[in-house]
Amino acid sequence: AQSVTQLGSHVSVSEGALVLLRCNYSSSVPPYLFWYVQYPNQGLQLLLKYTSAATLVKGINGFEAEFKKSETSFHLTKPSAHMSDAAEYFCAVSDSKVYKLSFGAGTTVTVRA
Amino acid sequence: GAGVSQSPSNKVTEKGKDVELRCDPISGHTALYWYRQSLGQGLEFLIYFQGNSAPDKSGLPSDRFSAERTGGSVSTLTIQRTQQEDSAVYLCASSPGQGSGGEQFFGPGTRLTVL
């Protein structure tokens, strides 16, 4: 069985400040890990994915995440927040066969001017 | 190119009625997934198609839920005798399939409200 836990349901940051969203996973097999973003009334958009290649993964819009097996973590960061980063972010894990996604509960990011 | 499309975007129905939700995946994508997003349960996997077959239906919550896919393309999720707890956003996603690294492309969803 695979699952993810996102720490913090809400994160508020100032524009220009670091964004850090935490995700820990549980998996009995080498995991595939993903971060998705959801803007209001829209579907999910892939930010980045880890599929057992480089442990530091760079995604779209300046986001990156580091896979740390020893900590079972896959935290998402962005050095400088922009107002357009306000959205809900989901961490997800899948296996490498069916690829069905198990999502965390999500973290809502608000950006203060 | 065209992304994943879903219809209708919104559906309001009365308890006990049947509803059909449609998903048009990206052309050429062999894998198709349905998920449900609700306030109480978050994002949940419902069913996975590879081509027209559904090797994983483990997320369907009851036998009132069924889905099919035809021509390796369009999929329909059917909910019979809808209940208020079925109210949610139903998301469809497609993927190129094996070897693609699991990336799924999501549609905008169908918001179902059961009165």
CSV table of C-alpha atoms in Angstrom, one decimal:
chain,number,residue,atom,x,y,z
A,1,ALA,CA,0.0,0.0,0.0
A,2,GLN,CA,1.2,3.5,-0.7
A,3,SER,CA,0.2,6.8,0.9
A,4,VAL,CA,1.4,10.3,1.4
A,5,THR,CA,1.0,12.8,4.2
A,6,GLN,CA,1.1,16.5,3.7
A,7,LEU,CA,2.1,18.5,6.7
A,8,GLY,CA,0.1,21.6,7.0
A,9,SER,CA,-3.3,22.2,5.3
A,10,HIS,CA,-2.6,25.9,4.9
A,11,VAL,CA,0.6,27.9,4.3
A,12,SER,CA,0.8,31.6,4.1
A,13,VAL,CA,3.9,33.3,2.7
A,14,SER,CA,4.8,36.8,1.7
A,15,GLU,CA,5.5,37.6,-1.9
A,16,GLY,CA,9.2,37.0,-2.5
A,17,ALA,CA,9.6,34.6,0.4
A,18,LEU,CA,10.5,30.9,0.3
A,19,VAL,CA,7.7,28.5,-0.3
A,20,LEU,CA,8.1,25.1,1.5
A,21,LEU,CA,5.5,22.4,1.3
A,22,ARG,CA,6.1,19.2,3.1
A,23,CYS,CA,5.3,15.7,1.9
A,24,ASN,CA,6.2,12.3,3.4
A,25,TYR,CA,5.4,9.1,1.7
A,26,SER,CA,4.9,5.5,2.6
A,27,SER,CA,5.5,2.8,0.0
A,28,SER,CA,6.4,-0.9,-0.1
A,29,VAL,CA,8.0,-0.5,-3.5
A,30,PRO,CA,10.2,2.2,-5.1
A,31,PRO,CA,7.8,5.0,-5.4
A,32,TYR,CA,7.0,7.4,-8.2
A,33,LEU,CA,6.2,10.8,-6.6
A,34,PHE,CA,4.4,13.8,-8.0
A,35,TRP,CA,3.4,17.3,-7.1
A,36,TYR,CA,0.3,18.7,-8.7
A,37,VAL,CA,-1.2,22.2,-8.4
A,38,GLN,CA,-4.9,23.0,-8.6
A,39,TYR,CA,-6.2,26.5,-9.3
A,40,PRO,CA,-9.8,27.3,-8.4
A,41,ASN,CA,-12.4,25.5,-10.5
A,42,GLN,CA,-9.7,23.9,-12.6
A,43,GLY,CA,-8.2,20.4,-12.9
A,44,LEU,CA,-4.8,19.3,-11.7
A,45,GLN,CA,-1.6,20.4,-13.4
A,46,LEU,CA,1.6,18.5,-12.9
A,47,LEU,CA,4.4,20.6,-11.4
A,48,LEU,CA,7.1,17.9,-11.3
A,49,LYS,CA,7.7,14.2,-10.8
A,50,TYR,CA,10.3,11.8,-9.4
A,51,THR,CA,10.8,8.5,-11.1
A,52,SER,CA,14.0,7.1,-9.6
A,53,ALA,CA,16.4,9.3,-11.7
A,54,ALA,CA,17.9,12.4,-10.1
A,55,THR,CA,16.9,13.0,-6.5
A,56,LEU,CA,16.6,16.8,-7.1
A,57,VAL,CA,13.7,17.4,-9.5
A,58,LYS,CA,13.1,20.7,-11.2
A,59,GLY,CA,9.6,21.5,-12.3
A,60,ILE,CA,7.6,24.3,-13.9
A,61,ASN,CA,7.2,27.8,-12.5
A,62,GLY,CA,10.4,27.7,-10.6
A,63,PHE,CA,9.4,24.8,-8.3
A,64,GLU,CA,11.7,22.0,-7.3
A,65,ALA,CA,11.6,19.0,-5.0
A,66,GLU,CA,14.1,16.7,-3.4
A,67,PHE,CA,13.6,13.0,-2.9
A,68,LYS,CA,15.1,11.8,0.4
A,69,LYS,CA,14.8,8.1,0.8
A,70,SER,CA,16.2,8.1,4.4
A,71,GLU,CA,13.5,10.6,5.4
A,72,THR,CA,10.8,9.2,3.1
A,73,SER,CA,10.2,12.8,2.1
A,74,PHE,CA,9.5,14.7,-1.1
A,75,HIS,CA,9.2,18.4,0.0
A,76,LEU,CA,8.4,21.0,-2.6
A,77,THR,CA,10.2,24.4,-2.6
A,78,LYS,CA,10.2,27.7,-4.5
A,79,PRO,CA,12.8,30.3,-3.6
A,80,SER,CA,10.6,33.3,-4.2
A,81,ALA,CA,6.8,33.3,-4.0
A,82,HIS,CA,4.7,35.1,-6.6
A,83,MET,CA,1.1,36.1,-6.2
A,84,SER,CA,0.2,33.6,-9.0
A,85,ASP,CA,1.4,30.7,-6.8
A,86,ALA,CA,-1.7,31.0,-4.7
A,87,ALA,CA,-3.4,27.6,-5.2
A,88,GLU,CA,-3.8,24.2,-3.7
A,89,TYR,CA,-0.9,21.8,-4.0
A,90,PHE,CA,-1.2,18.0,-3.8
A,91,CYS,CA,1.6,15.5,-3.3
A,92,ALA,CA,0.9,12.1,-4.8
A,93,VAL,CA,2.5,8.6,-5.0
A,94,SER,CA,2.0,5.8,-7.4
A,95,ASP,CA,3.6,2.4,-8.2
A,96,SER,CA,5.3,1.7,-11.5
A,97,LYS,CA,2.6,-0.6,-12.9
A,98,VAL,CA,-0.9,0.8,-12.8
A,99,TYR,CA,0.3,4.3,-11.9
A,100,LYS,CA,-2.9,5.1,-10.0
A,101,LEU,CA,-2.3,8.1,-7.8
A,102,SER,CA,-2.7,8.2,-4.0
A,103,PHE,CA,-3.0,11.9,-3.0
A,104,GLY,CA,-2.3,13.7,0.1
A,105,ALA,CA,-4.9,16.0,1.6
A,106,GLY,CA,-3.5,19.0,-0.1
A,107,THR,CA,-2.0,22.3,1.1
A,108,THR,CA,-3.5,25.6,0.3
A,109,VAL,CA,-1.0,28.4,-0.3
A,110,THR,CA,-1.9,32.0,0.1
A,111,VAL,CA,0.6,34.7,-0.9
A,112,ARG,CA,0.5,38.1,0.9
A,113,ALA,CA,1.5,41.2,-0.9
B,1,GLY,CA,-3.0,20.4,-28.8
B,2,ALA,CA,-6.3,19.5,-27.2
B,3,GLY,CA,-6.2,18.4,-23.6
B,4,VAL,CA,-8.6,16.1,-21.6
B,5,SER,CA,-12.1,17.3,-21.8
B,6,GLN,CA,-15.1,16.4,-19.6
B,7,SER,CA,-18.8,17.0,-19.9
B,8,PRO,CA,-20.9,18.3,-18.5
B,9,SER,CA,-18.9,20.8,-16.4
B,10,ASN,CA,-21.7,20.9,-13.9
B,11,LYS,CA,-24.6,18.5,-13.2
B,12,VAL,CA,-27.4,18.9,-10.7
B,13,THR,CA,-29.6,15.9,-10.2
B,14,GLU,CA,-32.2,14.7,-7.8
B,15,LYS,CA,-31.5,11.9,-5.4
B,16,GLY,CA,-32.3,8.5,-7.0
B,17,LYS,CA,-31.7,9.6,-10.6
B,18,ASP,CA,-29.0,8.1,-12.8
B,19,VAL,CA,-26.2,10.3,-14.2
B,20,GLU,CA,-23.6,9.8,-16.9
B,21,LEU,CA,-20.3,11.7,-16.9
B,22,ARG,CA,-18.1,11.8,-20.1
B,23,CYS,CA,-14.4,12.0,-20.5
B,24,ASP,CA,-12.5,12.6,-23.8
B,25,PRO,CA,-8.8,11.8,-23.2
B,26,ILE,CA,-5.9,13.1,-25.1
B,27,SER,CA,-5.7,11.4,-28.5
B,28,GLY,CA,-3.4,8.4,-28.4
B,29,HIS,CA,-3.3,8.1,-24.7
B,30,THR,CA,-3.9,4.4,-23.8
B,31,ALA,CA,-4.4,4.8,-20.1
B,32,LEU,CA,-7.4,6.6,-18.5
B,33,TYR,CA,-8.2,7.2,-14.9
B,34,TRP,CA,-11.2,8.5,-13.0
B,35,TYR,CA,-10.9,10.2,-9.6
B,36,ARG,CA,-13.3,11.8,-7.2
B,37,GLN,CA,-12.6,14.9,-5.2
B,38,SER,CA,-14.9,15.7,-2.3
B,39,LEU,CA,-14.5,17.9,0.8
B,40,GLY,CA,-14.7,15.0,3.2
B,41,GLN,CA,-12.6,12.4,1.4
B,42,GLY,CA,-10.1,14.5,-0.7
B,43,LEU,CA,-8.9,13.0,-4.0
B,44,GLU,CA,-9.7,9.3,-4.4
B,45,PHE,CA,-8.9,6.9,-7.2
B,46,LEU,CA,-12.0,5.2,-8.7
B,47,ILE,CA,-11.0,3.2,-11.8
B,48,TYR,CA,-8.2,2.7,-14.3
B,49,PHE,CA,-8.5,1.7,-18.0
B,50,GLN,CA,-5.8,0.4,-20.2
B,51,GLY,CA,-7.3,0.5,-23.7
B,52,ASN,CA,-10.9,-0.7,-23.3
B,53,SER,CA,-10.1,-2.9,-20.3
B,54,ALA,CA,-10.4,-2.0,-16.7
B,55,PRO,CA,-7.8,-4.0,-14.8
B,56,ASP,CA,-8.3,-1.9,-11.6
B,57,LYS,CA,-11.7,-1.0,-10.4
B,58,SER,CA,-10.8,-1.1,-6.8
B,59,GLY,CA,-11.8,2.5,-6.0
B,60,LEU,CA,-15.4,2.3,-7.1
B,61,PRO,CA,-17.3,2.9,-3.9
B,62,SER,CA,-20.4,0.8,-4.6
B,63,ASP,CA,-22.1,-1.3,-7.3
B,64,ARG,CA,-24.1,1.8,-8.2
B,65,PHE,CA,-20.9,3.1,-9.9
B,66,SER,CA,-19.8,1.7,-13.3
B,67,ALA,CA,-17.6,2.9,-16.1
B,68,GLU,CA,-16.8,1.9,-19.6
B,69,ARG,CA,-14.4,2.9,-22.3
B,70,THR,CA,-15.0,2.4,-26.0
B,71,GLY,CA,-12.6,2.5,-29.0
B,72,GLY,CA,-9.7,3.1,-26.6
B,73,SER,CA,-10.9,6.6,-26.3
B,74,VAL,CA,-14.0,8.1,-24.7
B,75,SER,CA,-15.0,6.9,-21.3
B,76,THR,CA,-18.3,7.2,-19.5
B,77,LEU,CA,-18.7,7.0,-15.7
B,78,THR,CA,-22.3,6.1,-14.7
B,79,ILE,CA,-23.8,6.5,-11.3
B,80,GLN,CA,-27.1,4.8,-10.7
B,81,ARG,CA,-29.6,5.8,-8.1
B,82,THR,CA,-27.6,8.8,-7.0
B,83,GLN,CA,-27.2,9.7,-3.3
B,84,GLN,CA,-26.3,12.9,-1.7
B,85,GLU,CA,-22.9,11.6,-0.7
B,86,ASP,CA,-22.1,11.2,-4.4
B,87,SER,CA,-21.9,15.0,-4.6
B,88,ALA,CA,-18.3,15.7,-5.6
B,89,VAL,CA,-16.1,16.8,-8.5
B,90,TYR,CA,-15.3,13.9,-10.8
B,91,LEU,CA,-11.9,14.2,-12.5
B,92,CYS,CA,-10.7,12.2,-15.5
B,93,ALA,CA,-7.0,11.9,-16.4
B,94,SER,CA,-5.2,10.3,-19.3
B,95,SER,CA,-1.7,9.1,-19.8
B,96,PRO,CA,0.4,7.8,-22.7
B,97,GLY,CA,0.7,4.5,-20.8
B,98,GLN,CA,3.7,2.3,-20.0
B,99,GLY,CA,7.0,3.9,-20.2
B,100,SER,CA,5.6,7.4,-19.8
B,101,GLY,CA,6.7,7.7,-16.2
B,102,GLY,CA,3.2,7.8,-14.9
B,103,GLU,CA,2.4,11.5,-15.8
B,104,GLN,CA,-1.3,12.0,-15.9
B,105,PHE,CA,-3.1,14.9,-17.7
B,106,PHE,CA,-6.2,15.9,-15.9
B,107,GLY,CA,-9.5,17.3,-17.3
B,108,PRO,CA,-11.3,20.2,-15.6
B,109,GLY,CA,-13.7,17.9,-13.9
B,110,THR,CA,-17.5,17.5,-13.6
B,111,ARG,CA,-19.1,19.0,-10.5
B,112,LEU,CA,-22.0,16.7,-9.5
B,113,THR,CA,-24.6,18.0,-7.0
B,114,VAL,CA,-27.2,15.6,-5.8
B,115,LEU,CA,-30.2,17.3,-4.2
